[in-house]
CSV table of C-alpha atoms and ligand atoms in Angstrom, one decimal:
chain,number,residue,atom,x,y,z
A,153,MET,CA,36.2,-54.6,-22.8
A,154,MET,CA,39.9,-53.9,-22.7
A,155,ASN,CA,39.6,-51.8,-19.6
A,156,LYS,CA,39.0,-55.0,-17.6
A,157,CYS,CA,42.6,-56.0,-18.2
A,158,LEU,CA,44.1,-53.0,-16.5
A,159,TYR,CA,44.4,-54.3,-13.0
A,160,GLY,CA,47.2,-56.3,-11.5
A,161,GLY,CA,49.3,-58.5,-13.7
A,162,GLY,CA,50.5,-62.0,-14.5
A,163,PHE,CA,47.3,-63.6,-13.3
A,164,LEU,CA,44.4,-65.1,-15.2
A,165,LEU,CA,41.8,-63.1,-13.3
A,166,THR,CA,43.0,-59.7,-14.6
A,167,CYS,CA,41.4,-60.4,-17.9
A,168,VAL,CA,38.5,-62.4,-16.6
A,169,LEU,CA,35.8,-60.1,-17.6
A,170,ALA,CA,37.2,-59.6,-21.0
A,171,LEU,CA,37.8,-63.2,-21.9
A,172,SER,CA,35.0,-65.1,-20.1
A,173,PRO,CA,32.9,-67.3,-22.3
A,174,PRO,CA,29.3,-66.3,-23.0
A,175,ALA,CA,27.0,-67.3,-20.2
A,176,ALA,CA,27.2,-71.0,-19.8
A,177,ALA,CA,25.2,-70.5,-16.7
A,178,GLU,CA,21.7,-71.8,-16.2
A,179,GLN,CA,18.9,-69.3,-17.0
A,180,GLY,CA,16.2,-68.7,-14.4
A,181,ALA,CA,16.5,-66.5,-11.4
A,182,ARG,CA,16.1,-69.2,-8.8
A,183,LEU,CA,18.3,-72.1,-7.7
A,184,LEU,CA,17.9,-75.6,-9.1
A,185,ALA,CA,15.0,-77.6,-7.7
A,186,THR,CA,13.4,-74.6,-5.9
A,187,GLY,CA,10.5,-74.8,-8.4
A,188,GLY,CA,9.7,-78.2,-7.0
A,189,THR,CA,7.7,-80.6,-9.1
A,190,SER,CA,4.0,-80.7,-10.1
A,191,SER,CA,1.5,-82.2,-7.6
A,192,LEU,CA,-1.4,-84.5,-8.7
A,193,GLU,CA,-3.7,-81.5,-8.5
A,194,GLY,CA,-1.6,-79.3,-10.8
A,195,SER,CA,-0.2,-77.0,-8.2
A,196,GLY,CA,3.6,-76.8,-7.7
A,197,GLY,CA,4.6,-79.0,-4.9
A,198,GLY,CA,5.7,-82.5,-4.1
A,199,GLY,CA,3.7,-85.4,-5.5
A,200,ILE,CA,0.5,-85.4,-3.4
A,201,VAL,CA,1.0,-82.2,-1.4
A,202,PRO,CA,0.9,-78.6,-2.8
A,203,TRP,CA,3.9,-76.6,-1.5
A,204,ALA,CA,4.4,-73.0,-0.6
A,205,THR,CA,7.0,-72.9,-3.5
A,206,LEU,CA,5.9,-71.5,-6.9
A,207,SER,CA,6.4,-73.7,-9.9
A,208,SER,CA,9.1,-72.8,-12.5
A,209,TYR,CA,12.2,-70.7,-11.9
A,210,ALA,CA,10.8,-67.3,-12.6
A,211,GLY,CA,12.1,-64.6,-10.4
A,212,GLU,CA,11.3,-60.9,-10.0
A,213,ASP,CA,9.3,-59.6,-13.0
A,214,GLN,CA,9.6,-62.9,-14.9
A,215,PHE,CA,7.1,-65.3,-16.2
A,216,GLY,CA,7.6,-69.1,-16.0
A,217,ALA,CA,5.6,-72.0,-17.2
A,218,THR,CA,5.5,-75.8,-16.7
A,219,VAL,CA,3.7,-78.7,-18.2
A,220,ASN,CA,3.5,-82.1,-16.6
A,221,LEU,CA,2.3,-85.7,-16.9
A,222,SER,CA,1.7,-87.9,-13.9
A,223,GLU,CA,0.6,-91.5,-13.5
A,224,VAL,CA,-0.3,-93.4,-10.4
A,225,SER,CA,-0.8,-97.1,-10.6
A,226,VAL,CA,-2.1,-99.0,-7.6
A,227,ASP,CA,-3.6,-102.5,-7.3
A,228,ASP,CA,-7.1,-101.7,-8.5
A,229,PHE,CA,-6.9,-98.2,-9.9
A,230,ARG,CA,-5.0,-96.0,-12.2
A,231,LEU,CA,-4.8,-92.1,-12.1
A,232,SER,CA,-3.6,-90.1,-15.0
A,233,VAL,CA,-2.9,-86.4,-14.7
A,234,GLN,CA,-2.1,-83.8,-17.3
A,235,GLY,CA,-1.3,-80.4,-16.0
A,236,ALA,CA,0.2,-77.0,-16.7
A,237,SER,CA,1.1,-73.9,-14.7
A,238,LEU,CA,2.0,-70.3,-15.2
A,239,SER,CA,3.9,-68.3,-12.6
A,240,TRP,CA,4.8,-64.6,-12.4
A,241,ASN,CA,7.3,-62.7,-10.3
A,242,ASN,CA,7.8,-65.6,-7.9
A,243,ARG,CA,4.6,-64.3,-6.5
A,244,ILE,CA,1.6,-65.8,-8.3
A,245,GLU,CA,1.0,-69.3,-9.7
A,246,LEU,CA,-2.0,-70.3,-11.8
A,247,SER,CA,-2.5,-74.0,-12.6
A,248,TYR,CA,-4.7,-76.4,-14.5
A,249,ALA,CA,-5.0,-80.1,-14.3
A,250,GLU,CA,-7.2,-82.9,-15.7
A,251,GLN,CA,-7.4,-86.1,-13.8
A,252,THR,CA,-8.7,-89.4,-15.2
A,253,PHE,CA,-9.3,-92.1,-12.7
A,254,ASP,CA,-9.5,-95.6,-14.2
A,255,LEU,CA,-11.4,-98.0,-12.1
A,256,SER,CA,-9.5,-101.0,-13.5
A,257,THR,CA,-11.2,-103.7,-11.4
A,258,ILE,CA,-14.6,-102.2,-10.9
A,259,GLY,CA,-14.8,-101.0,-14.5
A,260,GLY,CA,-15.5,-97.5,-15.7
A,261,GLU,CA,-13.8,-94.1,-15.3
A,262,LEU,CA,-14.0,-90.9,-13.3
A,263,SER,CA,-12.6,-87.6,-14.2
A,264,GLN,CA,-12.3,-84.0,-13.1
A,265,ARG,CA,-10.8,-80.6,-13.9
A,266,ILE,CA,-8.9,-78.5,-11.4
A,267,ILE,CA,-8.1,-74.8,-11.6
A,268,GLY,CA,-5.6,-73.6,-9.1
A,269,ALA,CA,-4.2,-70.3,-7.9
A,270,LYS,CA,-1.5,-69.7,-5.3
A,271,VAL,CA,0.0,-66.5,-3.9
A,272,ARG,CA,3.3,-66.2,-2.0
A,273,LEU,CA,2.5,-64.1,1.0
A,274,ALA,CA,5.8,-63.9,2.8
A,275,GLY,CA,9.3,-65.3,3.2
A,276,ASN,CA,11.7,-67.1,1.0
A,277,LEU,CA,12.3,-70.8,0.8
A,278,ILE,CA,16.1,-70.4,1.2
A,279,TYR,CA,17.1,-67.1,2.7
A,280,GLY,CA,16.1,-65.4,5.9
A,281,ASP,CA,14.5,-66.7,9.0
A,282,LEU,CA,10.9,-66.8,7.8
A,283,PRO,CA,9.7,-69.9,5.9
A,284,GLN,CA,8.1,-69.2,2.6
A,285,ILE,CA,4.4,-68.9,3.2
A,286,SER,CA,1.7,-69.2,0.5
A,287,LEU,CA,-2.1,-69.2,0.3
A,288,GLY,CA,-3.8,-71.2,-2.4
A,289,LEU,CA,-7.0,-72.6,-3.8
A,290,GLN,CA,-8.0,-75.4,-6.0
A,291,HIS,CA,-11.4,-75.4,-7.6
A,292,LYS,CA,-12.5,-78.8,-8.8
A,293,LYS,CA,-15.3,-80.0,-11.0
A,294,ASN,CA,-16.3,-83.5,-11.9
A,295,ASN,CA,-16.9,-84.4,-15.6
A,296,ASP,CA,-19.0,-87.5,-14.8
A,297,TYR,CA,-21.1,-87.2,-11.7
A,298,GLU,CA,-23.2,-90.3,-11.9
A,299,LEU,CA,-21.1,-92.6,-9.8
A,300,PRO,CA,-20.1,-90.0,-7.2
A,301,ALA,CA,-23.9,-89.2,-6.8
A,302,ALA,CA,-24.8,-92.8,-6.5
A,303,VAL,CA,-22.3,-93.5,-3.7
A,304,GLY,CA,-23.7,-90.5,-1.6
A,305,SER,CA,-21.7,-87.4,-2.5
A,306,LYS,CA,-23.5,-84.1,-2.3
A,307,ASP,CA,-21.9,-81.9,-4.9
A,308,ASP,CA,-20.1,-82.2,-8.3
A,309,ASN,CA,-17.7,-79.3,-7.5
A,310,GLY,CA,-15.9,-77.8,-4.6
A,311,THR,CA,-13.0,-75.5,-3.7
A,312,ASP,CA,-10.1,-76.4,-1.5
A,313,TRP,CA,-8.3,-73.7,0.4
A,314,TYR,CA,-4.8,-74.2,1.8
A,315,VAL,CA,-2.0,-72.4,3.5
A,316,SER,CA,1.5,-73.7,3.1
A,317,ALA,CA,4.9,-73.1,4.7
A,318,ALA,CA,8.1,-74.3,3.2
A,319,LYS,CA,11.7,-74.0,4.3
A,320,ALA,CA,15.0,-75.3,3.0
A,321,TRP,CA,18.1,-75.8,5.1
A,322,LEU,CA,21.2,-75.6,2.9
A,323,ASP,CA,23.4,-77.3,5.5
A,324,GLY,CA,20.9,-79.6,7.3
A,325,PRO,CA,21.4,-82.9,9.1
A,326,PHE,CA,24.3,-85.0,7.6
A,327,HIS,CA,25.4,-81.8,5.8
A,328,ARG,CA,22.7,-82.3,3.3
A,329,THR,CA,20.2,-79.8,2.0
A,330,TRP,CA,16.8,-80.5,3.4
A,331,VAL,CA,13.4,-79.1,2.5
A,332,ALA,CA,10.2,-79.4,4.5
A,333,ASN,CA,6.7,-78.3,3.7
A,334,LEU,CA,3.6,-78.2,5.8
A,335,THR,CA,0.2,-77.5,4.3
A,336,LEU,CA,-3.2,-77.1,6.0
A,337,ARG,CA,-6.1,-77.6,3.7
A,338,SER,CA,-9.8,-76.9,4.2
A,339,SER,CA,-11.7,-79.4,1.9
A,340,LYS,CA,-14.8,-81.5,1.4
A,341,ALA,CA,-13.3,-83.4,-1.5
A,342,ASN,CA,-13.7,-87.2,-1.6
A,343,GLN,CA,-10.6,-89.0,-3.0
A,344,LEU,CA,-9.3,-85.6,-4.3
A,345,GLY,CA,-12.8,-84.8,-5.5
A,346,LEU,CA,-13.0,-87.7,-8.0
A,347,LEU,CA,-15.8,-89.1,-5.8
A,348,GLY,CA,-17.5,-85.7,-5.5
A,349,PHE,CA,-17.7,-83.3,-2.6
A,350,GLY,CA,-19.3,-83.8,0.8
A,351,GLY,CA,-21.3,-86.9,1.6
A,352,ASP,CA,-24.0,-88.7,3.4
A,353,LYS,CA,-21.8,-89.3,6.4
A,354,GLU,CA,-20.3,-85.8,6.7
A,355,ASP,CA,-21.0,-82.7,4.6
A,356,SER,CA,-18.9,-80.0,6.1
A,357,ARG,CA,-15.4,-78.6,5.5
A,358,GLU,CA,-12.6,-80.1,7.4
A,359,TRP,CA,-9.0,-79.0,8.1
A,360,LEU,CA,-6.5,-81.5,6.9
A,361,ALA,CA,-2.7,-81.6,7.5
A,362,GLU,CA,-0.3,-82.5,4.7
A,363,ALA,CA,3.5,-82.7,5.1
A,364,SER,CA,6.6,-83.4,3.0
A,365,VAL,CA,10.2,-83.7,3.9
A,366,ALA,CA,13.0,-84.2,1.4
A,367,ALA,CA,16.8,-84.5,1.6
A,368,PHE,CA,19.1,-83.7,-1.3
A,369,ILE,CA,21.7,-86.4,-1.7
A,370,ASN,CA,23.6,-84.1,-4.1
A,371,ARG,CA,22.6,-81.1,-6.3
A,372,TYR,CA,20.4,-83.3,-8.5
A,373,TRP,CA,18.8,-86.1,-6.5
A,374,ALA,CA,16.5,-85.9,-3.6
A,375,VAL,CA,14.7,-88.5,-1.5
A,376,GLY,CA,11.7,-87.8,0.7
A,377,VAL,CA,8.4,-88.8,2.2
A,378,GLU,CA,4.9,-87.3,2.1
A,379,TYR,CA,1.8,-87.6,4.2
A,380,ARG,CA,-1.6,-86.4,3.5
A,381,GLN,CA,-4.7,-86.5,5.7
A,382,LYS,CA,-8.0,-87.3,4.0
A,383,PRO,CA,-11.6,-86.6,4.9
A,384,ASP,CA,-14.0,-89.4,5.3
A,385,ASN,CA,-17.4,-88.2,4.1
A,386,LEU,CA,-19.0,-91.2,2.4
A,387,SER,CA,-20.6,-94.1,4.3
A,388,PHE,CA,-20.3,-96.6,1.5
A,389,ALA,CA,-16.5,-96.9,1.9
A,390,GLU,CA,-13.9,-95.6,4.3
A,391,GLU,CA,-11.3,-93.1,3.0
A,392,GLN,CA,-7.8,-93.2,4.4
A,393,ASP,CA,-4.7,-91.0,4.6
A,394,TRP,CA,-2.2,-91.1,1.8
A,395,LYS,CA,1.6,-91.5,2.0
A,396,ASP,CA,4.5,-91.9,-0.3
A,397,LEU,CA,8.2,-92.4,-0.4
A,398,PHE,CA,9.8,-90.6,-3.4
A,399,VAL,CA,13.0,-90.0,-5.4
A,400,ALA,CA,13.2,-86.8,-7.4
A,401,TYR,CA,15.7,-86.0,-10.1
A,402,PHE,CA,16.5,-82.5,-11.3
A,403,PRO,CA,19.1,-82.8,-14.1
A,404,ASN,CA,18.6,-79.1,-15.0
A,405,LYS,CA,16.1,-76.3,-14.8
A,406,HIS,CA,14.0,-77.6,-17.6
A,407,VAL,CA,13.2,-81.2,-16.6
A,408,SER,CA,12.3,-83.0,-13.4
A,409,VAL,CA,11.3,-86.6,-12.8
A,410,VAL,CA,9.8,-88.0,-9.7
A,411,GLY,CA,9.2,-91.7,-8.9
A,412,ALA,CA,7.5,-92.8,-5.8
A,413,TYR,CA,6.1,-95.8,-3.9
A,414,THR,CA,2.6,-94.8,-2.8
A,415,ASP,CA,0.2,-96.1,-0.2
A,416,LEU,CA,-3.3,-94.8,-0.9
A,417,GLY,CA,-5.0,-96.9,1.7
A,418,SER,CA,-8.6,-98.0,1.0
A,419,ILE,CA,-10.4,-96.6,-2.0
A,420,ALA,CA,-14.0,-97.2,-2.8
A,421,GLY,CA,-14.0,-100.3,-0.5
A,422,LEU,CA,-10.9,-101.9,-2.0
A,423,ASN,CA,-8.2,-102.0,0.7
A,424,ASP,CA,-4.4,-101.6,0.7
A,425,GLN,CA,-4.0,-99.7,-2.6
A,426,THR,CA,-0.3,-99.5,-3.0
A,427,GLY,CA,1.7,-99.0,-6.1
A,428,TRP,CA,3.8,-96.6,-8.1
A,429,TYR,CA,3.8,-92.9,-9.0
A,430,LEU,CA,5.7,-91.4,-11.9
A,431,SER,CA,5.7,-87.8,-12.8
A,432,VAL,CA,7.6,-85.8,-15.4
A,433,GLN,CA,7.7,-82.0,-15.6
A,434,ALA,CA,9.1,-79.6,-18.2
A,435,ALA,CA,9.7,-76.0,-17.1
A,436,PHE,CA,10.2,-73.0,-19.3
B,138,MET,CA,11.9,-100.3,7.7
B,139,LYS,CA,15.3,-101.8,8.2
B,140,ILE,CA,15.9,-101.8,4.5
B,141,VAL,CA,14.9,-98.1,4.3
B,142,LEU,CA,17.4,-97.2,7.1
B,143,LEU,CA,20.2,-99.2,5.4
B,144,LEU,CA,19.4,-97.5,2.1
B,145,ALA,CA,19.5,-94.1,3.8
B,146,ALA,CA,22.8,-94.9,5.5
B,147,LEU,CA,24.3,-95.9,2.2
B,148,LEU,CA,23.1,-92.8,0.4
B,149,PHE,CA,24.5,-90.5,3.1
B,150,ALA,CA,27.6,-92.5,3.5
B,151,PRO,CA,30.2,-90.3,1.7
B,152,LEU,CA,30.6,-88.0,4.7
B,153,SER,CA,33.9,-86.8,5.9
B,154,PHE,CA,33.9,-86.3,9.6
B,155,ALA,CA,37.6,-86.1,10.1
B,156,GLN,CA,38.5,-83.2,8.0
B,157,SER,CA,37.7,-79.5,8.8
B,158,LEU,CA,35.8,-77.5,6.2
B,159,TYR,CA,39.0,-75.5,5.4
B,160,GLN,CA,40.8,-78.8,4.6
B,161,GLN,CA,37.9,-80.1,2.5
B,162,LEU,CA,37.9,-76.9,0.4
B,163,GLY,CA,41.6,-77.6,-0.4
B,164,GLU,CA,43.1,-75.0,2.1
B,165,GLN,CA,44.5,-71.7,0.8
B,166,GLN,CA,45.3,-73.0,-2.6
B,167,GLY,CA,42.0,-74.8,-3.1
B,168,ILE,CA,40.0,-71.8,-1.9
B,169,GLU,CA,41.8,-69.4,-4.2
B,170,THR,CA,41.1,-71.7,-7.1
B,171,ILE,CA,37.4,-72.0,-6.3
B,172,VAL,CA,37.0,-68.2,-5.9
B,173,GLU,CA,38.9,-67.6,-9.1
B,174,GLU,CA,36.8,-70.0,-11.0
B,175,MET,CA,33.6,-68.5,-9.5
B,176,LEU,CA,34.6,-64.9,-10.5
B,177,TYR,CA,35.6,-66.2,-14.0
B,178,GLN,CA,32.1,-67.5,-14.5
B,179,VAL,CA,30.6,-64.4,-13.0
B,180,GLY,CA,32.4,-62.4,-15.6
B,181,GLY,CA,30.9,-64.4,-18.3
B,182,ASP,CA,27.3,-64.2,-17.0
B,183,GLU,CA,25.5,-61.3,-18.6
B,184,ARG,CA,22.9,-61.4,-15.8
B,185,ILE,CA,25.4,-60.0,-13.3
B,186,ALA,CA,28.7,-59.1,-14.9
B,187,HIS,CA,27.7,-55.5,-15.1
B,188,HIS,CA,27.9,-55.2,-11.3
B,189,PHE,CA,31.7,-55.7,-11.7
B,190,ASP,CA,32.3,-53.1,-14.3
B,191,GLY,CA,35.4,-51.1,-13.3
B,192,VAL,CA,35.9,-53.2,-10.1
B,193,ASP,CA,39.4,-54.2,-9.0
B,194,ILE,CA,38.8,-58.0,-9.5
B,195,MET,CA,42.2,-58.9,-8.1
B,196,ARG,CA,41.3,-57.2,-4.8
B,197,VAL,CA,37.8,-58.8,-4.7
B,198,HIS,CA,39.4,-62.2,-5.4
B,199,LYS,CA,41.9,-61.7,-2.5
B,200,LEU,CA,39.2,-60.5,-0.1
B,201,ILE,CA,36.6,-63.3,-0.9
B,202,SER,CA,39.3,-66.0,-0.6
B,203,GLU,CA,40.4,-64.5,2.7
B,204,GLN,CA,36.8,-64.4,3.9
B,205,VAL,CA,36.1,-68.0,2.9
B,206,CYS,CA,39.4,-69.1,4.5
B,207,ASP,CA,38.4,-67.3,7.7
B,208,LEU,CA,34.8,-68.6,7.8
B,209,SER,CA,35.9,-72.2,7.1
B,210,GLY,CA,38.3,-72.2,10.1
B,211,GLY,CA,41.5,-71.5,8.2
B,212,PRO,CA,44.4,-69.4,9.4
B,213,CYS,CA,43.2,-66.1,7.9
B,214,ASP,CA,41.6,-62.9,9.2
B,215,TYR,CA,39.2,-61.2,6.9
B,216,SER,CA,40.5,-57.7,6.3
B,217,GLY,CA,37.7,-56.2,4.1
B,218,GLU,CA,34.6,-54.2,4.7
B,219,ASP,CA,31.5,-55.8,6.2
B,220,MET,CA,29.0,-57.2,3.6
B,221,LYS,CA,26.5,-54.4,4.1
B,222,THR,CA,29.0,-51.6,3.6
B,223,SER,CA,30.7,-53.3,0.6
B,224,HIS,CA,27.5,-54.0,-1.3
B,225,ARG,CA,25.6,-50.8,-0.5
B,226,ASN,CA,23.7,-49.1,-3.3
B,227,MET,CA,24.8,-51.8,-5.7
B,228,GLY,CA,21.2,-52.9,-6.3
B,229,VAL,CA,21.9,-56.6,-6.0
B,230,ASP,CA,18.6,-58.5,-6.1
B,231,ASN,CA,17.6,-62.1,-5.3
B,232,ALA,CA,18.3,-63.3,-8.9
B,233,ASP,CA,21.8,-61.7,-8.8
B,234,PHE,CA,22.6,-63.4,-5.5
B,235,ASN,CA,21.3,-66.8,-6.8
B,236,ALA,CA,23.4,-66.4,-9.9
B,237,LEU,CA,26.6,-65.9,-7.9
B,238,VAL,CA,25.7,-68.9,-5.7
B,239,GLU,CA,25.2,-71.0,-8.8
B,240,HIS,CA,28.7,-70.1,-10.0
B,241,LEU,CA,30.1,-70.9,-6.6
B,242,ILE,CA,28.5,-74.3,-6.7
B,243,ALA,CA,29.7,-74.9,-10.2
B,244,ALA,CA,33.2,-73.9,-9.2
B,245,MET,CA,33.1,-76.3,-6.2
B,246,GLU,CA,31.8,-79.1,-8.3
B,247,LYS,CA,34.6,-78.5,-10.8
B,248,GLU,CA,37.1,-78.7,-8.0
B,249,ASP,CA,35.5,-82.0,-6.7
B,250,VAL,CA,34.6,-80.5,-3.3
B,251,PRO,CA,32.3,-83.0,-1.6
B,252,VAL,CA,28.6,-82.1,-1.4
B,253,SER,CA,28.8,-82.0,2.4
B,254,ALA,CA,31.6,-79.4,2.3
B,255,GLN,CA,29.8,-77.4,-0.4
B,256,ASN,CA,26.7,-77.3,1.8
B,257,GLN,CA,28.7,-76.2,4.9
B,258,LEU,CA,30.2,-73.3,3.0
B,259,LEU,CA,26.8,-72.3,1.5
B,260,GLY,CA,25.3,-72.5,4.9
B,261,LEU,CA,27.9,-70.0,6.2
B,262,LEU,CA,27.3,-67.6,3.2
B,263,ALA,CA,23.5,-67.7,2.9
B,264,PRO,CA,22.9,-65.6,6.1
B,265,MET,CA,24.8,-62.8,4.3
B,266,HIS,CA,21.9,-62.6,1.8
B,267,GLY,CA,20.1,-60.1,4.0
B,268,ASP,CA,23.1,-57.7,4.1
B,269,ILE,CA,23.9,-58.0,0.4
B,270,VAL,CA,20.5,-58.0,-1.3
B,271,GLU,CA,18.7,-54.7,-1.4
B,272,GLU,CA,15.0,-54.6,-2.4
C,125,HEM,C1,27.5,-64.8,-0.5
C,125,HEM,C2,27.7,-63.9,-1.4
C,125,HEM,C3,28.8,-62.8,-1.5
C,125,HEM,C4,29.9,-62.8,-0.8
C,125,HEM,C5,30.4,-63.7,0.3
C,125,HEM,C6,30.6,-61.6,-1.2
C,125,HEM,C7,31.8,-61.1,-0.7
C,125,HEM,C8,32.4,-59.9,-1.1
C,125,HEM,C9,33.6,-59.4,-0.6
C,125,HEM,C10,34.4,-60.1,0.6
C,125,HEM,C11,33.9,-58.3,-1.2
C,125,HEM,C12,35.1,-57.3,-0.9
C,125,HEM,C13,34.6,-56.4,0.2
C,125,HEM,C14,35.5,-55.1,0.3
C,125,HEM,O1,35.6,-54.4,-0.7
C,125,HEM,O2,36.1,-54.9,1.4
C,125,HEM,C15,32.9,-58.1,-2.2
C,125,HEM,C16,32.9,-57.0,-3.1
C,125,HEM,C17,32.0,-57.0,-4.2
C,125,HEM,N1,30.9,-57.8,-4.4
C,125,HEM,FE1,30.3,-59.3,-3.3
C,125,HEM,N2,29.8,-61.0,-2.2
C,125,HEM,C18,28.7,-61.7,-2.4
C,125,HEM,C19,27.7,-61.5,-3.3
C,125,HEM,C20,27.8,-60.6,-4.3
C,125,HEM,C21,26.8,-60.5,-5.4
C,125,HEM,C22,25.6,-61.4,-5.6
C,125,HEM,C23,27.2,-59.5,-6.2
C,125,HEM,C24,26.6,-59.0,-7.5
C,125,HEM,C25,26.2,-59.7,-8.4
C,125,HEM,C26,28.5,-58.9,-5.6
C,125,HEM,C27,29.2,-57.9,-6.1
C,125,HEM,C28,30.3,-57.4,-5.5
C,125,HEM,C29,31.1,-56.3,-6.1
C,125,HEM,C30,30.7,-55.6,-7.4
C,125,HEM,C31,32.1,-56.0,-5.2
C,125,HEM,C32,33.2,-55.0,-5.4
C,125,HEM,C33,32.9,-53.7,-4.7
C,125,HEM,C34,33.9,-52.7,-4.9
C,125,HEM,O3,35.1,-53.0,-4.8
C,125,HEM,O4,33.6,-51.6,-5.2
C,125,HEM,N3,28.7,-59.6,-4.5
C,125,HEM,N4,32.0,-59.1,-2.1
């Protein structure tokens, strides 16, 4: 290493390469927060919307993994999610999630499993003119189908397809870093699929728009909003669009925490379901 | 809604409209310190240090400082090669580029450069990605 000290003189930098401390830098090939968080359906994203970004910080030729726990508590319901994902090469993401939906007021419980896959087709979240564009699917299967069948749903499983585009502006409005994601989803899922797929009122696929916008206050904290269109397939109760207002914290590349105020509209005939969302993710 | 707007206004409040980017980076002295700190960290990062084996670091320090001074509106004229030429055949990939950006951010944090100024500089450098990264 002594050869690094040959150049110039009388200046700290001359011996920089020889004397530098061992990598204090973060591991992971991508910038902080570019792995996003885990969505309710297990895919990397915001809270309720899957994003074009791939979870974890894995870059070229690397594997990354995440595990997450999320909890949504609104007036008459409670949704608990356990999920995990595996990503490779910043190209492919596989995910798994188990959702348990506690019908606190009505009594009883619904649950389903979701297997997801996502492929980055083009672009990069941060660099270049193209947004990052990904194609994904979520295959969902109900564990208990009695109630969904009783309220008119047609199937106990279904597959959502989506295409997402995400872009970050390092120096956006107010000289803050902004991220926006737009997702178009083709789905028949009632209330994420917890109430089955298709229904007596409508039994065909529908294109639904979902969007998220976030601003980073500094390197670690972001605030944002999300909106998600929902189908309305069951005649027994109207299903409404979802929205949330969130705060996300990325202290380092291994942990992220998201808290949100959510408005899930009317669920199973019970109106104005608003409440809290909390999600914790660990990334490796 | 009013509360949300007020909250947003408070969160975005620490903006410095009056100062130029060059001033916010601490002018010549501040920029040289930031670039020095960045290169110091780069040297200790095994992911990318090898790119700098046998490189005249003093010269690179002078040129990057000059470039940042120039870009940020300071009284300098960048005298080095263009980014494509100077990084040709180096095999810099996305991960290398991100690593250097992380060290630049860490250096600016260390020098207490406000987030708004950090973002302005990053916004000026990010478009060079296409010329520097070869894939
Ligand atoms: C925004 C990012 C970057 C900027 C603004 C930048 C800027 C510069 C400048 C101004 C020079 C001197 C040009 C000249 O010789 O005339 C230089 C040289 C160099 N850069 Fe970069 N660079 C960036 C990214 C990188 C990255 C990611 C690496 C590798 C990890 C890298 C490795 C080098 C090396 C090794 C040299 C010395 C070349 C030589 O003297 O033979 N640079 N850079």
